[in-house]
Amino acid sequence: MTDRKTPVLYVVVPCYNEEEVLPETSRRLMEKMTSLISSGAISASSRVLLSNDGSKDSTWKLICDLNANPTNDGLFTGICLAHNRGHQNALFAGLMEALERGCDCAVSMDADLQDDPNAIDQMVADYSNGSEIVYGVRSSRATDTGFKRNTAHIFYDLMGWLGVEMVPDSADFRLMGRDALKAMSQYGESNLFLRGIVPSLGFDTSEVYYERAERFAGESKYPLKKMISFAIEGITSFSTAPIRAVAVAGCAFLAIAVVMLVWSIVSVISGSTVPGWASLMVSIWFVGGALMLSLGIVGEYVGKTYLEAKGRPRWIISKRLD
């Protein structure tokens, strides 16, 4: 291993159907890595590791071409997952591959160029000064729609209320040192939520602020449906508060039932009972809906437990490039 002043850096980029943006992403990363190597900030053994998440387009072919191109000086390498396993698994697989190949630190970033490669300079500098984890934090959300900006803030507030430690306005753009990567390798759950796992590791941390750009090309891999699914993954991965909420709701419904029973007895004694079809139907639908929602929440946790209990591999790497 080299010392912290000249670390072997791996930039890990998960890729899923990124043929439109990958040529520009590789060009910019080539410039950035060459600059860092030339300045002596990182070792000449540093690499860009592209983790192909079972893409259906020509993404893997482009990765192979980058690896084979002699003008790239062996800077680009990659792995190919045998099947699409999702962004978090592709990222985790890439980070673990970088760890096995002997990196001193690894920067994870998306392929769409919304994460600013220029922020890597300060990340490496912070690592050299002792930070084991350096978070890339958005300085603003000006590029987001009002809906996405507001829902993001609600999500971070909700996760904080549930007791999940997270870094607000920080996604998966971060640097992790070898010790942090080793610690993260011990997390074996299938329900991966790296934005919650990394802060739970501890270690010395710092933050680097950057302007998040628009996606350079192609379509977003996180439409509303996937964003909601990702939020549910995060909540169920780190908090049992929703299950507790079901129990509290059950107590509340029981209290309401007792009140309604007392009210019914009083009404019968006073002779003021009238047919209450509307209130009866409202009560039935309310309680029925509450029960279905409660079963859904509990079922979500049972489903996660089922997936974890099977112990299946989270990914299978079908191809590796040197």
Short mmCIF file of N, CA and C in Angstrom, two decimals, residues 135-291:
data_model
loop_
_atom_site.label_atom_id
_atom_site.label_comp_id
_atom_site.label_asym_id
_atom_site.label_seq_id
_atom_site.Cartn_x
_atom_site.Cartn_y
_atom_site.Cartn_z
N TYR A 135 -17.89 13.13 1.99
CA TYR A 135 -19.19 13.18 1.31
C TYR A 135 -19.24 14.31 0.30
N GLY A 136 -19.75 14.02 -0.87
CA GLY A 136 -20.06 15.07 -1.83
C GLY A 136 -21.47 15.57 -1.54
N VAL A 137 -21.59 16.83 -1.17
CA VAL A 137 -22.87 17.40 -0.76
C VAL A 137 -23.29 18.50 -1.75
N ARG A 138 -24.51 18.45 -2.19
CA ARG A 138 -25.02 19.46 -3.11
C ARG A 138 -25.10 20.81 -2.41
N SER A 139 -24.57 21.83 -3.06
CA SER A 139 -24.62 23.18 -2.48
C SER A 139 -25.99 23.81 -2.65
N SER A 140 -26.78 23.31 -3.61
CA SER A 140 -28.14 23.81 -3.81
C SER A 140 -28.91 22.77 -4.61
N ARG A 141 -30.23 22.96 -4.68
CA ARG A 141 -31.08 22.08 -5.47
C ARG A 141 -31.77 22.89 -6.58
N ALA A 142 -31.04 23.84 -7.13
CA ALA A 142 -31.61 24.72 -8.14
C ALA A 142 -32.01 23.96 -9.41
N THR A 143 -31.34 22.86 -9.70
CA THR A 143 -31.64 22.11 -10.92
C THR A 143 -32.84 21.18 -10.75
N ASP A 144 -33.33 21.02 -9.53
CA ASP A 144 -34.47 20.15 -9.28
C ASP A 144 -35.79 20.87 -9.52
N THR A 145 -36.82 20.11 -9.85
CA THR A 145 -38.16 20.67 -9.89
C THR A 145 -38.62 20.94 -8.45
N GLY A 146 -39.62 21.81 -8.31
CA GLY A 146 -40.14 22.09 -6.97
C GLY A 146 -40.63 20.84 -6.27
N PHE A 147 -41.26 19.95 -7.04
CA PHE A 147 -41.78 18.70 -6.45
C PHE A 147 -40.65 17.85 -5.92
N LYS A 148 -39.59 17.65 -6.74
CA LYS A 148 -38.48 16.81 -6.31
C LYS A 148 -37.74 17.43 -5.14
N ARG A 149 -37.58 18.75 -5.16
CA ARG A 149 -36.88 19.42 -4.07
C ARG A 149 -37.64 19.26 -2.75
N ASN A 150 -38.95 19.46 -2.79
CA ASN A 150 -39.75 19.37 -1.57
C ASN A 150 -39.83 17.94 -1.05
N THR A 151 -40.01 16.98 -1.96
CA THR A 151 -40.09 15.58 -1.52
C THR A 151 -38.76 15.10 -0.96
N ALA A 152 -37.65 15.61 -1.50
CA ALA A 152 -36.33 15.24 -0.98
C ALA A 152 -36.17 15.72 0.45
N HIS A 153 -36.58 16.96 0.72
CA HIS A 153 -36.49 17.49 2.08
C HIS A 153 -37.39 16.72 3.04
N ILE A 154 -38.58 16.36 2.56
CA ILE A 154 -39.50 15.57 3.40
C ILE A 154 -38.87 14.22 3.72
N PHE A 155 -38.22 13.61 2.72
CA PHE A 155 -37.59 12.30 2.91
C PHE A 155 -36.49 12.37 3.96
N TYR A 156 -35.61 13.37 3.87
CA TYR A 156 -34.52 13.50 4.83
C TYR A 156 -35.06 13.78 6.24
N ASP A 157 -36.11 14.61 6.32
CA ASP A 157 -36.72 14.89 7.63
C ASP A 157 -37.34 13.63 8.22
N LEU A 158 -38.01 12.86 7.36
CA LEU A 158 -38.65 11.62 7.82
C LEU A 158 -37.62 10.62 8.30
N MET A 159 -36.53 10.46 7.54
CA MET A 159 -35.48 9.52 7.94
C MET A 159 -34.84 9.95 9.26
N GLY A 160 -34.67 11.26 9.44
CA GLY A 160 -34.13 11.74 10.71
C GLY A 160 -35.06 11.46 11.86
N TRP A 161 -36.37 11.65 11.62
CA TRP A 161 -37.37 11.38 12.66
C TRP A 161 -37.39 9.89 13.02
N LEU A 162 -37.13 9.04 12.04
CA LEU A 162 -37.11 7.59 12.27
C LEU A 162 -35.80 7.13 12.91
N GLY A 163 -34.87 8.04 13.08
CA GLY A 163 -33.61 7.70 13.74
C GLY A 163 -32.53 7.20 12.81
N VAL A 164 -32.68 7.42 11.50
CA VAL A 164 -31.68 6.98 10.53
C VAL A 164 -30.68 8.10 10.31
N GLU A 165 -29.40 7.80 10.51
CA GLU A 165 -28.36 8.81 10.32
C GLU A 165 -28.04 8.95 8.84
N MET A 166 -28.23 10.15 8.30
CA MET A 166 -27.93 10.42 6.90
C MET A 166 -27.31 11.80 6.77
N VAL A 167 -26.66 12.03 5.63
CA VAL A 167 -26.09 13.34 5.32
C VAL A 167 -27.02 14.01 4.33
N PRO A 168 -27.75 15.05 4.73
CA PRO A 168 -28.72 15.69 3.82
C PRO A 168 -28.06 16.19 2.54
N ASP A 169 -28.81 16.06 1.43
CA ASP A 169 -28.36 16.52 0.11
C ASP A 169 -27.09 15.82 -0.35
N SER A 170 -26.86 14.62 0.18
CA SER A 170 -25.73 13.81 -0.27
C SER A 170 -26.27 12.49 -0.80
N ALA A 171 -25.91 12.16 -2.03
CA ALA A 171 -26.37 10.90 -2.62
C ALA A 171 -25.26 9.86 -2.52
N ASP A 172 -24.82 9.32 -3.65
CA ASP A 172 -23.78 8.28 -3.62
C ASP A 172 -22.45 8.80 -4.16
N PHE A 173 -22.28 10.11 -4.20
CA PHE A 173 -21.02 10.71 -4.60
C PHE A 173 -20.19 10.95 -3.34
N ARG A 174 -19.22 10.05 -3.13
CA ARG A 174 -18.41 10.13 -1.90
C ARG A 174 -17.09 9.41 -2.09
N LEU A 175 -16.13 9.74 -1.23
CA LEU A 175 -14.87 9.00 -1.19
C LEU A 175 -14.84 8.18 0.08
N MET A 176 -14.37 6.93 -0.03
CA MET A 176 -14.22 6.06 1.12
C MET A 176 -12.81 5.48 1.13
N GLY A 177 -12.15 5.55 2.28
CA GLY A 177 -10.84 4.97 2.44
C GLY A 177 -10.92 3.46 2.58
N ARG A 178 -9.78 2.81 2.54
CA ARG A 178 -9.72 1.35 2.59
C ARG A 178 -10.33 0.79 3.88
N ASP A 179 -10.07 1.44 5.01
CA ASP A 179 -10.63 0.96 6.27
C ASP A 179 -12.15 1.02 6.26
N ALA A 180 -12.71 2.09 5.69
CA ALA A 180 -14.16 2.22 5.60
C ALA A 180 -14.74 1.16 4.66
N LEU A 181 -14.04 0.91 3.56
CA LEU A 181 -14.50 -0.12 2.61
C LEU A 181 -14.49 -1.50 3.25
N LYS A 182 -13.44 -1.78 4.04
CA LYS A 182 -13.38 -3.07 4.73
C LYS A 182 -14.54 -3.22 5.71
N ALA A 183 -14.83 -2.13 6.43
CA ALA A 183 -15.94 -2.17 7.38
C ALA A 183 -17.26 -2.39 6.66
N MET A 184 -17.45 -1.72 5.52
CA MET A 184 -18.69 -1.86 4.77
C MET A 184 -18.84 -3.25 4.17
N SER A 185 -17.72 -3.90 3.89
CA SER A 185 -17.77 -5.25 3.31
C SER A 185 -18.42 -6.26 4.25
N GLN A 186 -18.48 -5.92 5.54
CA GLN A 186 -19.08 -6.82 6.53
C GLN A 186 -20.60 -6.76 6.53
N TYR A 187 -21.16 -5.78 5.82
CA TYR A 187 -22.62 -5.67 5.73
C TYR A 187 -23.12 -6.62 4.65
N GLY A 188 -23.85 -7.64 5.06
CA GLY A 188 -24.24 -8.67 4.11
C GLY A 188 -25.71 -8.67 3.73
N GLU A 189 -26.46 -7.61 4.08
CA GLU A 189 -27.89 -7.64 3.79
C GLU A 189 -28.19 -7.45 2.31
N SER A 190 -29.31 -8.02 1.88
CA SER A 190 -29.76 -7.85 0.50
C SER A 190 -30.43 -6.50 0.31
N ASN A 191 -31.06 -6.01 1.36
CA ASN A 191 -31.78 -4.74 1.31
C ASN A 191 -30.79 -3.60 1.50
N LEU A 192 -30.06 -3.27 0.43
CA LEU A 192 -28.97 -2.31 0.51
C LEU A 192 -29.49 -0.87 0.44
N PHE A 193 -28.99 -0.04 1.35
CA PHE A 193 -29.26 1.39 1.33
C PHE A 193 -27.98 2.07 1.78
N LEU A 194 -27.08 2.30 0.82
CA LEU A 194 -25.74 2.77 1.15
C LEU A 194 -25.73 4.15 1.79
N ARG A 195 -26.72 4.98 1.49
CA ARG A 195 -26.76 6.32 2.07
C ARG A 195 -27.00 6.26 3.59
N GLY A 196 -27.53 5.14 4.06
CA GLY A 196 -27.69 4.95 5.50
C GLY A 196 -26.56 4.13 6.09
N ILE A 197 -26.03 3.19 5.31
CA ILE A 197 -24.96 2.32 5.80
C ILE A 197 -23.68 3.11 6.04
N VAL A 198 -23.28 3.94 5.08
CA VAL A 198 -21.99 4.63 5.18
C VAL A 198 -21.90 5.52 6.41
N PRO A 199 -22.91 6.37 6.72
CA PRO A 199 -22.81 7.18 7.94
C PRO A 199 -22.75 6.34 9.22
N SER A 200 -23.31 5.12 9.18
CA SER A 200 -23.31 4.28 10.37
C SER A 200 -21.95 3.65 10.64
N LEU A 201 -21.02 3.75 9.70
CA LEU A 201 -19.70 3.14 9.87
C LEU A 201 -18.86 3.86 10.91
N GLY A 202 -19.08 5.15 11.05
CA GLY A 202 -18.23 5.95 11.92
C GLY A 202 -17.07 6.53 11.12
N PHE A 203 -15.87 6.52 11.67
CA PHE A 203 -14.66 7.06 11.04
C PHE A 203 -14.72 8.59 10.95
N ASP A 204 -13.57 9.16 10.66
CA ASP A 204 -13.47 10.62 10.49
C ASP A 204 -14.04 10.99 9.12
N THR A 205 -14.90 11.99 9.12
CA THR A 205 -15.56 12.38 7.87
C THR A 205 -15.39 13.88 7.60
N SER A 206 -15.61 14.25 6.36
CA SER A 206 -15.66 15.65 5.96
C SER A 206 -16.62 15.77 4.79
N GLU A 207 -16.90 16.99 4.40
CA GLU A 207 -17.86 17.23 3.32
C GLU A 207 -17.25 18.17 2.28
N VAL A 208 -17.55 17.89 1.02
CA VAL A 208 -17.15 18.73 -0.09
C VAL A 208 -18.41 19.16 -0.82
N TYR A 209 -18.58 20.46 -0.99
CA TYR A 209 -19.79 20.98 -1.63
C TYR A 209 -19.55 21.21 -3.12
N TYR A 210 -20.56 20.90 -3.92
CA TYR A 210 -20.44 21.05 -5.36
C TYR A 210 -21.82 21.37 -5.96
N GLU A 211 -21.79 21.93 -7.16
CA GLU A 211 -23.03 22.22 -7.89
C GLU A 211 -23.40 20.99 -8.71
N ARG A 212 -24.58 20.47 -8.47
CA ARG A 212 -25.04 19.31 -9.23
C ARG A 212 -25.61 19.77 -10.57
N ALA A 213 -25.13 19.16 -11.64
CA ALA A 213 -25.52 19.56 -12.99
C ALA A 213 -26.74 18.78 -13.46
N GLU A 214 -27.27 19.20 -14.61
CA GLU A 214 -28.31 18.42 -15.26
C GLU A 214 -27.70 17.15 -15.85
N ARG A 215 -28.52 16.15 -16.04
CA ARG A 215 -28.03 14.93 -16.67
C ARG A 215 -27.52 15.25 -18.06
N PHE A 216 -26.31 14.76 -18.40
CA PHE A 216 -25.69 15.12 -19.67
C PHE A 216 -26.47 14.58 -20.86
N ALA A 217 -26.90 13.32 -20.80
CA ALA A 217 -27.63 12.70 -21.91
C ALA A 217 -28.38 11.49 -21.38
N GLY A 218 -29.31 11.00 -22.20
CA GLY A 218 -30.07 9.81 -21.81
C GLY A 218 -31.19 10.14 -20.83
N GLU A 219 -31.84 9.09 -20.36
CA GLU A 219 -32.97 9.23 -19.46
C GLU A 219 -32.58 8.91 -18.03
N SER A 220 -33.27 9.56 -17.09
CA SER A 220 -33.01 9.31 -15.68
C SER A 220 -33.33 7.86 -15.34
N LYS A 221 -32.47 7.26 -14.52
CA LYS A 221 -32.70 5.88 -14.07
C LYS A 221 -33.52 5.85 -12.78
N TYR A 222 -33.96 7.06 -12.31
CA TYR A 222 -34.75 7.15 -11.10
C TYR A 222 -36.02 7.95 -11.34
N PRO A 223 -36.99 7.38 -12.10
CA PRO A 223 -38.29 8.03 -12.20
C PRO A 223 -39.01 7.96 -10.86
N LEU A 224 -40.19 8.58 -10.79
CA LEU A 224 -40.93 8.67 -9.53
C LEU A 224 -41.15 7.31 -8.89
N LYS A 225 -41.51 6.31 -9.69
CA LYS A 225 -41.78 4.98 -9.15
C LYS A 225 -40.55 4.41 -8.44
N LYS A 226 -39.37 4.55 -9.06
CA LYS A 226 -38.15 4.03 -8.45
C LYS A 226 -37.73 4.87 -7.24
N MET A 227 -38.01 6.17 -7.28
CA MET A 227 -37.68 7.02 -6.14
C MET A 227 -38.49 6.59 -4.91
N ILE A 228 -39.78 6.30 -5.12
CA ILE A 228 -40.62 5.84 -4.02
C ILE A 228 -40.13 4.50 -3.49
N SER A 229 -39.79 3.59 -4.42
CA SER A 229 -39.28 2.28 -4.02
C SER A 229 -37.97 2.42 -3.25
N PHE A 230 -37.12 3.34 -3.68
CA PHE A 230 -35.83 3.57 -3.02
C PHE A 230 -36.05 4.10 -1.60
N ALA A 231 -37.03 4.99 -1.46
CA ALA A 231 -37.35 5.55 -0.13
C ALA A 231 -37.85 4.45 0.80
N ILE A 232 -38.71 3.56 0.29
CA ILE A 232 -39.21 2.46 1.10
C ILE A 232 -38.07 1.53 1.51
N GLU A 233 -37.13 1.28 0.57
CA GLU A 233 -35.97 0.44 0.88
C GLU A 233 -35.19 1.04 2.05
N GLY A 234 -34.98 2.35 1.99
CA GLY A 234 -34.22 3.02 3.04
C GLY A 234 -34.90 2.93 4.39
N ILE A 235 -36.21 3.17 4.41
CA ILE A 235 -36.96 3.16 5.67
C ILE A 235 -36.97 1.77 6.28
N THR A 236 -37.30 0.76 5.47
CA THR A 236 -37.42 -0.60 6.00
C THR A 236 -36.06 -1.21 6.31
N SER A 237 -34.99 -0.68 5.71
CA SER A 237 -33.66 -1.21 5.97
C SER A 237 -33.11 -0.75 7.31
N PHE A 238 -33.55 0.44 7.77
CA PHE A 238 -32.90 1.01 8.95
C PHE A 238 -33.83 1.32 10.11
N SER A 239 -35.13 1.15 9.95
CA SER A 239 -36.02 1.54 11.04
C SER A 239 -37.20 0.58 11.17
N THR A 240 -37.55 0.27 12.42
CA THR A 240 -38.76 -0.52 12.70
C THR A 240 -39.88 0.38 13.20
N ALA A 241 -39.69 1.69 13.08
CA ALA A 241 -40.70 2.63 13.56
C ALA A 241 -42.07 2.42 12.90
N PRO A 242 -42.15 2.13 11.59
CA PRO A 242 -43.47 1.90 11.00
C PRO A 242 -44.24 0.76 11.66
N ILE A 243 -43.53 -0.32 12.07
CA ILE A 243 -44.22 -1.42 12.75
C ILE A 243 -44.73 -0.96 14.11
N ARG A 244 -43.92 -0.16 14.80
CA ARG A 244 -44.38 0.39 16.08
C ARG A 244 -45.59 1.28 15.86
N ALA A 245 -45.59 2.01 14.76
CA ALA A 245 -46.72 2.89 14.46
C ALA A 245 -48.00 2.08 14.25
N VAL A 246 -47.86 0.89 13.67
CA VAL A 246 -49.03 0.01 13.50
C VAL A 246 -49.60 -0.37 14.86
N ALA A 247 -48.72 -0.70 15.81
CA ALA A 247 -49.18 -1.07 17.15
C ALA A 247 -49.86 0.12 17.84
N VAL A 248 -49.29 1.31 17.68
CA VAL A 248 -49.90 2.51 18.27
C VAL A 248 -51.26 2.78 17.65
N ALA A 249 -51.33 2.61 16.32
CA ALA A 249 -52.61 2.82 15.63
C ALA A 249 -53.65 1.82 16.11
N GLY A 250 -53.21 0.57 16.35
CA GLY A 250 -54.14 -0.44 16.87
C GLY A 250 -54.71 -0.04 18.22
N CYS A 251 -53.87 0.50 19.09
CA CYS A 251 -54.35 0.98 20.39
C CYS A 251 -55.34 2.13 20.23
N ALA A 252 -55.04 3.02 19.27
CA ALA A 252 -55.93 4.16 19.04
C ALA A 252 -57.30 3.69 18.55
N PHE A 253 -57.29 2.72 17.63
CA PHE A 253 -58.55 2.19 17.12
C PHE A 253 -59.35 1.51 18.23
N LEU A 254 -58.65 0.82 19.13
CA LEU A 254 -59.31 0.17 20.26
C LEU A 254 -59.95 1.21 21.17
N ALA A 255 -59.24 2.31 21.39
CA ALA A 255 -59.80 3.39 22.22
C ALA A 255 -61.03 3.99 21.57
N ILE A 256 -60.98 4.17 20.24
CA ILE A 256 -62.14 4.71 19.53
C ILE A 256 -63.32 3.74 19.63
N ALA A 257 -63.02 2.44 19.53
CA ALA A 257 -64.08 1.44 19.64
C ALA A 257 -64.76 1.49 21.01
N VAL A 258 -63.96 1.66 22.08
CA VAL A 258 -64.51 1.77 23.43
C VAL A 258 -65.41 3.00 23.55
N VAL A 259 -64.95 4.13 23.00
CA VAL A 259 -65.75 5.35 23.02
C VAL A 259 -67.07 5.15 22.28
N MET A 260 -66.98 4.51 21.11
CA MET A 260 -68.20 4.25 20.33
C MET A 260 -69.14 3.32 21.07
N LEU A 261 -68.60 2.35 21.82
CA LEU A 261 -69.44 1.45 22.60
C LEU A 261 -70.17 2.20 23.70
N VAL A 262 -69.46 3.06 24.39
CA VAL A 262 -70.09 3.88 25.44
C VAL A 262 -71.16 4.78 24.85
N TRP A 263 -70.82 5.40 23.71
CA TRP A 263 -71.80 6.29 23.07
C TRP A 263 -73.05 5.53 22.65
N SER A 264 -72.87 4.29 22.13
CA SER A 264 -74.03 3.48 21.71
C SER A 264 -74.91 3.12 22.90
N ILE A 265 -74.30 2.74 24.04
CA ILE A 265 -75.07 2.39 25.24
C ILE A 265 -75.86 3.58 25.75
N VAL A 266 -75.22 4.74 25.79
CA VAL A 266 -75.89 5.97 26.23
C VAL A 266 -77.05 6.31 25.30
N SER A 267 -76.85 6.12 24.01
CA SER A 267 -77.89 6.43 23.03
C SER A 267 -79.10 5.52 23.20
N VAL A 268 -78.82 4.23 23.47
CA VAL A 268 -79.92 3.28 23.67
C VAL A 268 -80.71 3.64 24.92
N ILE A 269 -80.01 3.96 26.02
CA ILE A 269 -80.68 4.31 27.27
C ILE A 269 -81.51 5.57 27.13
N SER A 270 -80.99 6.53 26.39
CA SER A 270 -81.72 7.80 26.24
C SER A 270 -82.79 7.74 25.17
N GLY A 271 -82.81 6.65 24.41
CA GLY A 271 -83.83 6.48 23.38
C GLY A 271 -83.62 7.35 22.16
N SER A 272 -82.39 7.79 21.93
CA SER A 272 -82.13 8.70 20.80
C SER A 272 -81.44 8.00 19.63
N THR A 273 -81.53 6.67 19.62
CA THR A 273 -80.88 5.95 18.52
C THR A 273 -81.67 6.12 17.23
N VAL A 274 -80.94 6.30 16.14
CA VAL A 274 -81.53 6.41 14.80
C VAL A 274 -80.70 5.56 13.87
N PRO A 275 -81.27 5.14 12.78
CA PRO A 275 -80.50 4.38 11.81
C PRO A 275 -79.25 5.17 11.38
N GLY A 276 -78.12 4.54 11.46
CA GLY A 276 -76.86 5.25 11.14
C GLY A 276 -76.08 4.57 10.04
N TRP A 277 -76.73 4.42 8.91
CA TRP A 277 -76.08 3.72 7.81
C TRP A 277 -74.79 4.42 7.39
N ALA A 278 -74.82 5.74 7.23
CA ALA A 278 -73.66 6.49 6.76
C ALA A 278 -72.47 6.33 7.71
N SER A 279 -72.75 6.55 9.00
CA SER A 279 -71.64 6.45 9.97
C SER A 279 -71.11 5.03 10.05
N LEU A 280 -71.99 4.06 9.90
CA LEU A 280 -71.57 2.66 9.94
C LEU A 280 -70.64 2.35 8.76
N MET A 281 -71.04 2.79 7.57
CA MET A 281 -70.23 2.53 6.40
C MET A 281 -68.87 3.24 6.49
N VAL A 282 -68.88 4.49 6.98
CA VAL A 282 -67.63 5.21 7.13
C VAL A 282 -66.70 4.48 8.09
N SER A 283 -67.29 3.98 9.19
CA SER A 283 -66.48 3.27 10.18
C SER A 283 -65.90 1.98 9.61
N ILE A 284 -66.71 1.27 8.85
CA ILE A 284 -66.24 0.01 8.27
C ILE A 284 -65.09 0.26 7.30
N TRP A 285 -65.28 1.24 6.43
CA TRP A 285 -64.25 1.53 5.44
C TRP A 285 -62.98 2.06 6.11
N PHE A 286 -63.15 2.88 7.16
CA PHE A 286 -62.00 3.44 7.85
C PHE A 286 -61.18 2.34 8.52
N VAL A 287 -61.86 1.49 9.28
CA VAL A 287 -61.17 0.41 9.97
C VAL A 287 -60.58 -0.59 8.97
N GLY A 288 -61.36 -0.90 7.92
CA GLY A 288 -60.86 -1.82 6.91
C GLY A 288 -59.61 -1.29 6.21
N GLY A 289 -59.63 0.00 5.87
CA GLY A 289 -58.47 0.60 5.24
C GLY A 289 -57.26 0.61 6.16
N ALA A 290 -57.51 0.92 7.46
CA ALA A 290 -56.42 0.94 8.44
C ALA A 290 -55.81 -0.45 8.59
N LEU A 291 -56.65 -1.48 8.59
CA LEU A 291 -56.16 -2.85 8.71
C LEU A 291 -55.33 -3.26 7.49
#
